[in-house]
C-alpha cells in the first residue's frame, strides 16, 4: 500500500500542502530578503514517504541553495527544522536533546503504523494553537543543566557554505573564481562526521554529530558537592567593579534564605553564606557556568570549612613532595661520606707520619715514647712527642741584625754527624821540628778559643801552622 506521488490517487487527502516552511534561523540565512520557490507535492518526505510542498531558496551570497527535506508533520512531531533536522529551540541534534531530557522515541517505523500515527498527529496539530511542541516533547520537563550548556544561542551560517568542487579536487576545474563551489581540500573519508544519515538524525540513533557533542559534554568541568554537610558558603568570582552587594542578594535570594554576604572589592569576589545546605546546593546547581550579571559570567565555587583551612595551613609549613617543574635541572645528589665536611672539595691529604710502633705486651704496658735520637736519620719529625720549632723572630729584629739566625747545634752521638755538614779535615803529616817547639805550640793552641763552626778552622782554609805563627 504505497502513498507516494506516483501511486494513483490513494489517500491523496493526506498529502501535505503548506504556504511557508518550518525553518531555523541558520537555514534562513542572514539576508532579510529571501526569494523562495514553492512546488506543491514536489517530493516525497524522507521519513514518512508522503508527498509535501517543497520550498527552495538561497540563504545569502556565496551560499548554496537549500530546500526542505521532510514534511511539516514529521517536523512538528520532533520540533525540528525541515532542512537540517536540528532542534528549533536549542539547535542540537535530536539524540542529544532526548538524552538530556530523558525522552524515548515513540514514532513507529513500519509503513502502516507510521501512516496511522501521522494521521493522529495531524488531527492533534490542527486542534492546537501551535505555541507548544507536540507528542512526548510537549510533556518533557524543564531543560536541565546539560542542555543549557550545549545549546547553540547564535546562528551558525558556516553550515550554508557550498559543497566542495569535485573537479577542483581532480585538478580539472576551469571556472576559477567564478566556480560556485568551494575550492578546498575535502575532509578525511574515515572521519565519522563525513557519513551522516537523515533518518539517523531524525530518530536520534547512531548520529556522529550527537556522539561528538556528548563526548564534549562529558569532558566539561563539573561542580562537585563537598562531603562536609556543614559547608553552606558559595564563592562568587569575576565580579568586576560594577556589581554591588544588592545585586547579588537580589539574585541569590530566590534560592533560599541568606545569612551573610561578604564582598571583597579589591579581589573582585564575594562569599555568600546560606542558612541551609539545600539552598546552597540549589544555588550552586542553578548558577554554575550560567550566571551572568552586568554582562560578566560569574565563577561559582564551593567554600571550604575552617577546620580544613587550618589543617592545610599547618601542612603547608611541612615539607611537601611536589612534582618537579619541567625544564629545570634536578636536585644535586648528596656529597659522599668522605667529603661530608669538606666545603672546598679538596682531595684527602696523605698521612706523613710513620706507622705507629707496635704495642707492648699486656703485662708490661708502658706509654709509647719516641725513638732515641741515635736511631733517627735527620731531624726529628713532628708529631712524635717533640714540640714544634720556635716561631721566626719579628721583622724589625731581622732588619737590625744582618747575621742569619740559626738554631743551636744538636748534640750528636759519636760517630754520627748532622745531615748537610762537611766531612772532617784530613789528618796532618807529622812535623820535623823538635819536641820542645811542639810543646810550646800545644800550649799556645790550648790558649786559643774553641772552634764552633767549620768555617773558623784555619786548616780548612789551606793555611799551615807555621804561617799562622808568623
CSV table of C-alpha atoms in Angstrom, one decimal:
chain,number,residue,atom,x,y,z
A,1,UNK,CA,0.0,0.0,0.0
A,2,UNK,CA,2.0,2.9,-1.3
A,3,UNK,CA,1.3,6.5,-0.5
A,4,UNK,CA,3.8,8.1,-2.9
A,5,UNK,CA,3.1,10.6,-5.6
A,6,UNK,CA,3.2,8.1,-8.4
A,7,UNK,CA,0.7,5.7,-6.9
A,8,UNK,CA,-2.7,6.7,-8.4
A,9,UNK,CA,-4.8,8.8,-6.0
A,10,UNK,CA,-4.9,6.6,-3.0
A,11,UNK,CA,-5.3,8.6,0.3
A,12,UNK,CA,-4.5,11.8,-1.6
A,13,UNK,CA,-6.2,13.8,1.1
A,14,UNK,CA,-3.2,13.1,3.4
A,15,UNK,CA,-0.7,14.8,1.0
A,16,UNK,CA,0.6,17.9,2.7
A,17,UNK,CA,0.2,21.4,1.3
A,18,UNK,CA,1.8,24.4,3.1
A,19,UNK,CA,2.3,28.1,2.5
A,20,UNK,CA,5.6,28.6,4.4
A,21,UNK,CA,8.2,26.1,5.7
A,22,UNK,CA,9.3,25.4,9.3
A,23,UNK,CA,12.9,26.5,9.4
A,24,UNK,CA,15.6,27.6,11.9
A,25,UNK,CA,17.5,30.9,11.8
A,26,UNK,CA,20.6,29.3,10.4
A,27,UNK,CA,18.9,27.8,7.4
A,28,UNK,CA,17.1,31.0,6.6
A,29,UNK,CA,20.4,32.9,6.4
A,30,UNK,CA,21.4,36.4,7.3
A,31,UNK,CA,19.7,38.0,4.3
A,32,UNK,CA,16.4,39.6,5.4
A,33,UNK,CA,15.1,39.5,1.8
A,34,UNK,CA,14.8,35.9,0.6
A,35,UNK,CA,13.2,34.7,-2.6
A,36,UNK,CA,11.7,31.3,-2.3
A,37,UNK,CA,10.2,28.9,-4.9
A,38,UNK,CA,7.3,26.7,-3.9
A,39,UNK,CA,6.4,23.5,-5.5
A,40,UNK,CA,3.2,21.7,-4.4
A,41,UNK,CA,3.8,18.0,-3.8
A,42,UNK,CA,7.2,18.3,-5.3
A,43,UNK,CA,8.9,15.5,-3.5
A,44,UNK,CA,8.3,12.7,-1.0
A,45,UNK,CA,9.1,13.1,2.7
A,46,UNK,CA,12.3,11.2,3.5
A,47,UNK,CA,10.8,10.0,6.8
A,48,UNK,CA,7.1,9.1,6.0
A,49,UNK,CA,7.3,9.0,2.2
A,50,UNK,CA,4.3,11.3,1.8
A,51,UNK,CA,4.3,14.0,-0.9
A,52,UNK,CA,4.6,17.5,0.5
A,53,UNK,CA,5.2,21.1,-0.6
A,54,UNK,CA,8.9,21.7,-1.3
A,55,UNK,CA,10.5,25.2,-0.8
A,56,UNK,CA,13.8,26.2,-2.3
A,57,UNK,CA,15.9,29.4,-1.6
A,58,UNK,CA,19.4,30.8,-1.2
A,59,UNK,CA,20.4,31.9,2.3
A,60,UNK,CA,22.8,34.6,1.1
A,61,UNK,CA,25.7,35.5,-1.1
A,62,UNK,CA,28.3,32.8,-1.8
A,63,UNK,CA,25.9,30.2,-0.2
A,64,UNK,CA,24.4,27.1,-1.7
A,65,UNK,CA,20.7,26.7,-2.5
A,66,UNK,CA,18.8,24.8,0.2
A,67,UNK,CA,15.4,23.1,0.2
A,68,UNK,CA,13.1,21.3,2.6
A,69,UNK,CA,13.7,17.6,3.2
A,70,UNK,CA,10.9,16.4,5.4
A,71,UNK,CA,7.2,17.3,5.6
A,72,UNK,CA,5.8,19.6,8.2
A,73,UNK,CA,4.0,16.8,10.1
A,74,UNK,CA,7.3,15.0,10.7
A,75,UNK,CA,9.0,18.3,11.6
A,76,UNK,CA,6.4,19.2,14.2
A,77,UNK,CA,6.4,15.7,15.8
A,78,UNK,CA,10.1,16.2,16.7
A,79,UNK,CA,10.1,20.0,16.8
A,80,UNK,CA,13.0,20.1,14.3
A,81,UNK,CA,13.8,22.2,11.2
A,82,UNK,CA,12.6,20.8,7.8
A,83,UNK,CA,16.0,21.2,6.3
A,84,UNK,CA,18.8,20.5,8.9
A,85,UNK,CA,16.6,18.4,11.3
A,86,UNK,CA,18.1,20.1,14.3
A,87,UNK,CA,16.0,21.2,17.3
A,88,UNK,CA,14.3,24.6,16.7
A,89,UNK,CA,14.9,25.8,20.3
A,90,UNK,CA,18.3,24.6,21.2
A,91,UNK,CA,20.0,24.0,17.8
A,92,UNK,CA,21.0,20.5,18.9
A,93,UNK,CA,20.5,17.0,17.3
A,94,UNK,CA,17.5,15.0,18.4
A,95,UNK,CA,19.7,12.4,20.1
A,96,UNK,CA,21.4,15.0,22.4
A,97,UNK,CA,18.1,16.7,23.3
A,98,UNK,CA,16.3,13.4,24.1
A,99,UNK,CA,19.3,12.2,26.2
A,100,UNK,CA,19.3,15.5,28.2
A,101,UNK,CA,15.5,15.3,28.7
A,102,UNK,CA,15.3,11.5,29.2
A,103,UNK,CA,12.8,11.1,26.3
A,104,UNK,CA,12.1,7.9,24.4
A,105,UNK,CA,11.2,7.7,20.7
A,106,UNK,CA,7.6,6.8,20.2
A,107,UNK,CA,7.3,7.1,16.4
A,108,UNK,CA,6.7,3.8,14.7
A,109,UNK,CA,9.0,2.9,11.8
A,110,UNK,CA,6.8,0.4,9.9
A,111,UNK,CA,4.8,1.7,7.0
A,112,UNK,CA,1.2,1.1,8.2
A,113,UNK,CA,1.8,2.1,11.8
A,114,UNK,CA,3.7,5.2,10.8
A,115,UNK,CA,0.7,6.3,8.5
A,116,UNK,CA,-1.8,5.8,11.3
A,117,UNK,CA,0.5,7.7,13.8
A,118,UNK,CA,0.9,10.6,11.3
A,119,UNK,CA,-2.9,10.9,10.8
A,120,UNK,CA,-3.4,11.1,14.6
A,121,UNK,CA,-0.7,13.7,14.9
A,122,UNK,CA,-2.1,15.9,12.2
A,123,UNK,CA,-5.5,15.9,13.9
A,124,UNK,CA,-3.8,16.9,17.2
A,125,UNK,CA,-1.9,19.7,15.5
A,126,UNK,CA,-5.0,21.0,13.8
A,127,UNK,CA,-6.7,21.4,17.2
A,128,UNK,CA,-3.7,23.0,19.0
A,129,UNK,CA,-2.6,26.6,18.8
A,130,UNK,CA,0.9,25.7,17.7
A,131,UNK,CA,2.7,27.5,20.6
A,132,UNK,CA,3.9,24.3,22.3
A,133,UNK,CA,5.6,21.2,20.8
A,134,UNK,CA,3.6,18.1,20.3
A,135,UNK,CA,4.0,14.5,21.4
A,136,UNK,CA,6.4,13.4,24.2
A,137,UNK,CA,8.4,16.6,23.8
A,138,UNK,CA,5.4,18.7,24.9
A,139,UNK,CA,5.3,16.8,28.2
A,140,UNK,CA,9.0,16.9,28.8
A,141,UNK,CA,10.4,18.5,32.0
A,142,UNK,CA,12.3,21.8,32.2
A,143,UNK,CA,15.6,21.8,30.3
A,144,UNK,CA,18.4,20.7,32.5
A,145,UNK,CA,21.9,21.9,33.0
A,146,UNK,CA,23.4,19.7,30.3
A,147,UNK,CA,21.0,21.0,27.7
A,148,UNK,CA,21.7,24.7,28.6
A,149,UNK,CA,25.5,24.2,28.3
A,150,UNK,CA,25.3,22.6,24.9
A,151,UNK,CA,22.6,24.8,23.4
A,152,UNK,CA,23.6,27.0,20.4
A,153,UNK,CA,22.3,30.5,21.1
A,154,UNK,CA,23.5,32.2,17.8
A,155,UNK,CA,23.1,31.1,14.2
A,156,UNK,CA,25.9,29.1,12.5
A,157,UNK,CA,25.9,30.4,8.9
A,158,UNK,CA,29.0,28.4,8.1
A,159,UNK,CA,26.8,25.4,7.6
A,160,UNK,CA,25.3,27.0,4.5
A,161,UNK,CA,28.5,27.1,2.5
A,162,UNK,CA,28.6,25.5,-0.9
A,163,UNK,CA,29.9,22.0,-1.4
A,164,UNK,CA,33.4,21.2,-2.4
A,165,UNK,CA,34.2,21.2,-6.1
A,166,UNK,CA,34.9,17.7,-7.2
A,167,UNK,CA,36.6,18.9,-10.4
A,168,UNK,CA,39.0,21.1,-8.4
A,169,UNK,CA,39.9,18.1,-6.3
A,170,UNK,CA,40.8,16.2,-9.5
A,171,UNK,CA,42.7,19.3,-10.8
A,172,UNK,CA,40.3,19.8,-13.8
A,173,UNK,CA,38.1,22.8,-12.7
A,174,UNK,CA,38.3,25.5,-15.4
A,175,UNK,CA,35.9,28.1,-13.9
A,176,UNK,CA,38.4,29.6,-11.5
A,177,UNK,CA,36.9,32.3,-9.2
A,178,UNK,CA,33.6,32.0,-10.9
A,179,UNK,CA,33.1,28.5,-9.7
A,180,UNK,CA,30.1,28.4,-7.3
A,181,UNK,CA,31.6,25.5,-5.3
A,182,UNK,CA,34.4,25.6,-2.7
A,183,UNK,CA,38.0,25.0,-3.8
A,184,UNK,CA,39.1,23.3,-0.6
A,185,UNK,CA,40.7,20.1,0.4
A,186,UNK,CA,38.0,17.5,1.4
A,187,UNK,CA,37.8,16.0,4.8
A,188,UNK,CA,39.1,12.6,5.7
A,189,UNK,CA,36.7,10.0,4.4
A,190,UNK,CA,37.4,7.9,7.5
A,191,UNK,CA,36.1,10.7,9.7
A,192,UNK,CA,32.7,9.7,11.3
A,193,UNK,CA,31.3,13.2,10.6
A,194,UNK,CA,31.7,12.5,6.8
A,195,UNK,CA,29.0,9.9,6.9
A,196,UNK,CA,25.7,11.3,8.1
A,197,UNK,CA,22.2,10.0,7.5
A,198,UNK,CA,18.9,11.9,7.6
A,199,UNK,CA,16.9,9.0,9.2
A,200,UNK,CA,19.5,8.5,11.9
A,201,UNK,CA,19.5,12.3,12.6
A,202,UNK,CA,15.7,12.3,12.8
A,203,UNK,CA,15.2,9.2,15.0
A,204,UNK,CA,18.2,10.1,17.2
A,205,UNK,CA,20.2,6.9,16.7
A,206,UNK,CA,23.9,6.5,15.6
A,207,UNK,CA,24.3,10.2,14.9
A,208,UNK,CA,28.0,11.1,14.7
A,209,UNK,CA,27.4,14.8,15.4
A,210,UNK,CA,25.4,13.8,18.6
A,211,UNK,CA,28.2,11.5,19.7
A,212,UNK,CA,30.7,14.3,19.4
A,213,UNK,CA,28.6,16.7,21.4
A,214,UNK,CA,28.0,14.1,24.2
A,215,UNK,CA,31.8,13.4,24.4
A,216,UNK,CA,32.4,17.2,24.7
A,217,UNK,CA,29.7,17.4,27.5
A,218,UNK,CA,31.4,14.6,29.5
A,219,UNK,CA,34.7,16.5,29.4
A,220,UNK,CA,33.2,19.7,30.7
A,221,UNK,CA,34.1,20.7,34.3
A,222,UNK,CA,31.6,19.9,37.0
A,223,UNK,CA,31.0,21.5,40.3
A,224,UNK,CA,31.4,18.7,42.8
A,225,UNK,CA,29.4,18.9,46.1
A,226,UNK,CA,31.6,18.7,49.2
A,227,UNK,CA,31.1,15.9,51.6
A,228,UNK,CA,31.1,18.1,54.6
A,229,UNK,CA,27.4,19.0,55.2
A,230,UNK,CA,28.3,22.0,57.4
A,231,UNK,CA,29.5,24.0,54.3
A,232,UNK,CA,26.8,26.4,53.2
A,233,UNK,CA,29.0,29.1,51.6
A,234,UNK,CA,29.5,29.8,47.9
A,235,UNK,CA,32.4,31.6,46.3
A,236,UNK,CA,31.4,34.0,43.6
A,237,UNK,CA,34.3,35.3,41.4
A,238,UNK,CA,34.9,37.6,38.4
A,239,UNK,CA,32.6,40.3,39.8
A,240,UNK,CA,34.3,43.3,38.4
A,241,UNK,CA,33.8,46.8,39.9
A,242,UNK,CA,30.1,47.4,38.9
A,243,UNK,CA,28.4,44.5,40.6
A,244,UNK,CA,27.2,45.5,44.1
A,245,UNK,CA,26.1,43.5,47.1
A,246,UNK,CA,22.5,44.4,46.5
A,247,UNK,CA,22.5,42.8,43.0
A,248,UNK,CA,24.0,39.6,44.5
A,249,UNK,CA,21.4,39.5,47.2
A,250,UNK,CA,18.5,40.1,44.8
A,251,UNK,CA,19.6,37.2,42.6
A,252,UNK,CA,20.6,34.6,45.2
A,253,UNK,CA,17.7,35.3,47.5
A,254,UNK,CA,15.4,33.2,45.2
A,255,UNK,CA,17.2,30.0,46.1
A,256,UNK,CA,16.9,30.3,49.9
A,257,UNK,CA,17.5,32.5,52.9
A,258,UNK,CA,20.9,34.2,53.0
A,259,UNK,CA,22.8,34.5,56.3
A,260,UNK,CA,25.5,36.9,55.2
A,261,UNK,CA,27.3,38.3,52.1
A,262,UNK,CA,30.9,39.3,52.3
A,263,UNK,CA,32.0,41.4,49.3
A,264,UNK,CA,35.8,41.8,48.7
A,265,UNK,CA,36.1,44.7,46.2
A,266,UNK,CA,39.9,44.5,45.7
A,267,UNK,CA,39.8,40.8,45.0
A,268,UNK,CA,36.6,41.1,42.9
A,269,UNK,CA,34.9,38.2,44.6
A,270,UNK,CA,32.2,37.6,47.3
A,271,UNK,CA,31.3,34.9,49.8
A,272,UNK,CA,27.5,34.1,50.1
A,273,UNK,CA,26.5,32.0,53.1
A,274,UNK,CA,23.1,30.4,53.2
A,275,UNK,CA,21.2,29.3,56.3
A,276,UNK,CA,20.6,25.7,54.9
A,277,UNK,CA,22.6,23.3,52.9
A,278,UNK,CA,19.7,22.7,50.5
A,279,UNK,CA,19.6,26.3,49.5
A,280,UNK,CA,23.3,26.3,48.9
A,281,UNK,CA,23.2,23.2,46.7
A,282,UNK,CA,20.3,24.7,44.7
A,283,UNK,CA,22.1,27.9,44.1
A,284,UNK,CA,25.3,26.1,43.0
A,285,UNK,CA,23.4,23.9,40.6
A,286,UNK,CA,21.4,26.8,39.0
A,287,UNK,CA,24.2,29.3,38.8
A,288,UNK,CA,27.3,27.3,37.9
A,289,UNK,CA,28.6,28.4,34.4
A,290,UNK,CA,25.2,30.0,33.8
A,291,UNK,CA,25.0,33.2,35.9
A,292,UNK,CA,25.6,36.4,34.0
A,293,UNK,CA,25.3,39.8,35.8
A,294,UNK,CA,26.1,43.2,34.2
A,295,UNK,CA,27.5,41.4,31.1
A,296,UNK,CA,30.0,39.2,33.1
A,297,UNK,CA,29.9,35.5,33.5
A,298,UNK,CA,30.4,34.8,37.2
A,299,UNK,CA,32.5,32.0,38.6
A,300,UNK,CA,30.7,29.8,41.2
A,301,UNK,CA,32.6,27.5,43.6
A,302,UNK,CA,32.0,25.9,47.0
A,303,UNK,CA,33.6,27.4,50.1
A,304,UNK,CA,35.9,25.5,52.4
A,305,UNK,CA,35.4,24.6,56.0
A,306,UNK,CA,37.5,26.4,58.6
A,307,UNK,CA,38.8,23.1,60.0
A,308,UNK,CA,40.2,22.1,56.7
A,309,UNK,CA,41.8,25.5,56.1
A,310,UNK,CA,43.7,25.3,59.5
A,311,UNK,CA,44.8,21.8,58.6
A,312,UNK,CA,46.0,22.8,55.2
A,313,UNK,CA,48.0,25.8,56.6
A,314,UNK,CA,49.8,23.5,59.1
A,315,UNK,CA,50.6,21.1,56.3
A,316,UNK,CA,51.9,23.8,54.1
A,317,UNK,CA,54.6,24.6,56.6
A,318,UNK,CA,55.9,21.0,56.4
A,319,UNK,CA,57.9,19.6,53.6
A,320,UNK,CA,55.9,18.5,50.5
A,321,UNK,CA,56.9,16.2,47.7
A,322,UNK,CA,56.0,18.5,44.8
A,323,UNK,CA,56.4,17.4,41.2
A,324,UNK,CA,59.4,18.9,39.5
A,325,UNK,CA,58.9,21.7,37.1
A,326,UNK,CA,59.7,20.5,33.5
A,327,UNK,CA,62.7,22.2,32.0
A,328,UNK,CA,64.5,22.9,35.3
A,329,UNK,CA,67.6,20.9,36.5
A,330,UNK,CA,67.1,18.2,39.1
A,331,UNK,CA,68.3,18.4,42.6
A,332,UNK,CA,72.0,17.8,43.2
A,333,UNK,CA,73.0,14.5,44.8
A,334,UNK,CA,74.2,14.3,48.3
A,335,UNK,CA,78.1,14.5,48.7
A,336,UNK,CA,80.0,11.3,49.5
A,337,UNK,CA,80.8,10.5,53.1
A,338,UNK,CA,84.5,11.4,52.8
A,339,UNK,CA,83.5,14.9,51.6
A,340,UNK,CA,80.7,15.5,54.0
A,341,UNK,CA,82.5,18.2,56.0
A,342,UNK,CA,84.9,19.3,53.1
A,343,UNK,CA,83.3,22.5,51.9
A,344,UNK,CA,86.0,23.1,49.2
A,345,UNK,CA,86.0,19.6,47.8
A,346,UNK,CA,89.8,19.2,48.4
A,347,UNK,CA,91.3,15.8,48.0
A,348,UNK,CA,92.3,13.8,51.1
A,349,UNK,CA,95.8,14.7,52.4
A,350,UNK,CA,98.1,11.6,52.6
A,351,UNK,CA,99.5,11.0,56.1
A,352,UNK,CA,103.2,11.9,56.6
A,353,UNK,CA,103.5,10.1,59.9
A,354,UNK,CA,105.4,6.8,60.1
A,355,UNK,CA,103.4,3.8,61.2
A,356,UNK,CA,102.8,3.6,64.9
A,357,UNK,CA,105.2,1.3,66.9
A,358,UNK,CA,103.8,-2.0,68.0
A,359,UNK,CA,102.1,-2.1,71.3
A,360,UNK,CA,104.0,-3.8,74.2
A,361,UNK,CA,102.5,-7.0,75.7
A,362,UNK,CA,99.7,-6.5,78.1
A,363,UNK,CA,101.8,-7.5,81.1
A,364,UNK,CA,104.4,-4.7,80.5
A,365,UNK,CA,102.1,-1.9,79.5
A,366,UNK,CA,104.1,1.3,79.2
A,367,UNK,CA,103.3,4.5,77.4
A,368,UNK,CA,104.7,4.9,73.9
A,369,UNK,CA,107.8,7.1,73.8
A,370,UNK,CA,109.5,8.5,70.7
A,371,UNK,CA,112.6,6.6,69.5
A,372,UNK,CA,116.0,7.8,70.6
A,373,UNK,CA,117.9,10.3,68.5
A,374,UNK,CA,120.6,7.8,67.8
A,375,UNK,CA,118.2,5.7,65.8
A,376,UNK,CA,116.9,8.6,63.8
A,377,UNK,CA,118.4,9.8,60.5
A,378,UNK,CA,118.0,13.5,60.1
A,379,UNK,CA,115.9,16.0,62.2
A,380,UNK,CA,113.2,14.6,64.4
A,381,UNK,CA,109.8,14.6,62.7
A,382,UNK,CA,106.8,16.4,64.1
A,383,UNK,CA,104.1,14.7,66.0
A,384,UNK,CA,106.2,12.1,67.8
A,385,UNK,CA,106.4,13.8,71.2
A,386,UNK,CA,108.6,16.7,70.1
A,387,UNK,CA,107.3,20.2,70.2
A,388,UNK,CA,107.0,22.4,67.2
A,389,UNK,CA,110.0,24.6,66.2
A,390,UNK,CA,110.2,28.1,67.6
A,391,UNK,CA,108.5,30.8,65.5
A,392,UNK,CA,110.7,33.1,63.5
A,393,UNK,CA,111.8,36.4,65.0
A,394,UNK,CA,109.8,39.6,64.1
A,395,UNK,CA,110.7,41.5,61.0
A,396,UNK,CA,112.2,44.6,62.8
A,397,UNK,CA,114.6,42.3,64.6
A,398,UNK,CA,115.8,40.8,61.4
A,399,UNK,CA,116.4,44.2,59.9
A,400,UNK,CA,118.7,45.2,62.8
A,401,UNK,CA,120.8,42.0,62.7
A,402,UNK,CA,122.4,41.1,59.4
A,403,UNK,CA,123.7,37.8,60.7
A,404,UNK,CA,121.4,34.9,59.8
A,405,UNK,CA,119.9,33.2,62.8
A,406,UNK,CA,120.4,29.5,63.0
A,407,UNK,CA,119.1,27.1,65.6
A,408,UNK,CA,121.7,25.8,68.1
A,409,UNK,CA,123.6,22.7,67.2
A,410,UNK,CA,122.2,19.5,68.3
A,411,UNK,CA,124.5,17.3,70.3
A,412,UNK,CA,125.1,14.2,68.2
A,413,UNK,CA,126.5,10.9,69.5
A,414,UNK,CA,130.0,10.0,68.5
A,415,UNK,CA,130.4,8.5,65.1
A,416,UNK,CA,127.4,10.4,63.6
A,417,UNK,CA,127.3,13.9,62.1
A,418,UNK,CA,124.4,16.1,61.4
A,419,UNK,CA,123.0,16.0,57.9
A,420,UNK,CA,124.4,18.5,55.5
A,421,UNK,CA,127.7,19.0,57.4
A,422,UNK,CA,131.1,19.0,55.8
A,423,UNK,CA,133.5,16.0,56.2
A,424,UNK,CA,136.2,16.3,58.8
A,425,UNK,CA,139.6,17.7,57.7
A,426,UNK,CA,142.2,15.3,56.6
A,427,UNK,CA,145.0,14.3,59.1
A,428,UNK,CA,148.2,16.5,59.0
A,429,UNK,CA,151.6,14.9,58.4
A,430,UNK,CA,154.0,14.8,61.3
A,431,UNK,CA,156.3,17.8,61.7
A,432,UNK,CA,160.2,17.6,61.7
A,433,UNK,CA,160.8,20.3,64.4
A,434,UNK,CA,162.0,19.3,67.9
A,435,UNK,CA,159.7,18.3,70.6
A,436,UNK,CA,160.2,21.5,72.6
A,437,UNK,CA,158.6,23.5,69.9
A,438,UNK,CA,155.8,21.1,69.8
A,439,UNK,CA,155.0,21.5,73.4
A,440,UNK,CA,155.1,25.3,73.0
A,441,UNK,CA,152.7,25.1,70.2
A,442,UNK,CA,150.4,22.9,72.2
A,443,UNK,CA,150.4,25.4,75.0
A,444,UNK,CA,149.6,28.2,72.6
A,445,UNK,CA,146.9,26.2,70.9
A,446,UNK,CA,145.2,25.4,74.1
A,447,UNK,CA,145.0,29.1,75.0
A,448,UNK,CA,143.1,29.8,71.7
A,449,UNK,CA,139.3,29.9,71.7
A,450,UNK,CA,137.5,26.8,70.7
A,451,UNK,CA,136.3,26.4,67.1
A,452,UNK,CA,132.5,26.2,66.9
A,453,UNK,CA,132.0,26.3,63.2
A,454,UNK,CA,133.9,24.6,60.4
A,455,UNK,CA,134.4,28.0,58.6
A,456,UNK,CA,136.5,29.2,61.6
A,457,UNK,CA,139.1,26.4,61.2
A,458,UNK,CA,142.3,27.9,59.7
A,459,UNK,CA,143.3,24.4,58.5
A,460,UNK,CA,140.1,24.2,56.4
A,461,UNK,CA,141.2,27.4,54.5
A,462,UNK,CA,144.5,25.7,53.5
A,463,UNK,CA,146.8,27.5,55.9
A,464,UNK,CA,149.6,25.8,57.9
A,465,UNK,CA,150.7,26.2,61.5
A,466,UNK,CA,153.9,28.0,60.6
A,467,UNK,CA,152.1,30.6,58.6
A,468,UNK,CA,149.7,31.2,61.4
A,469,UNK,CA,152.6,31.8,63.9
A,470,UNK,CA,154.4,34.2,61.7
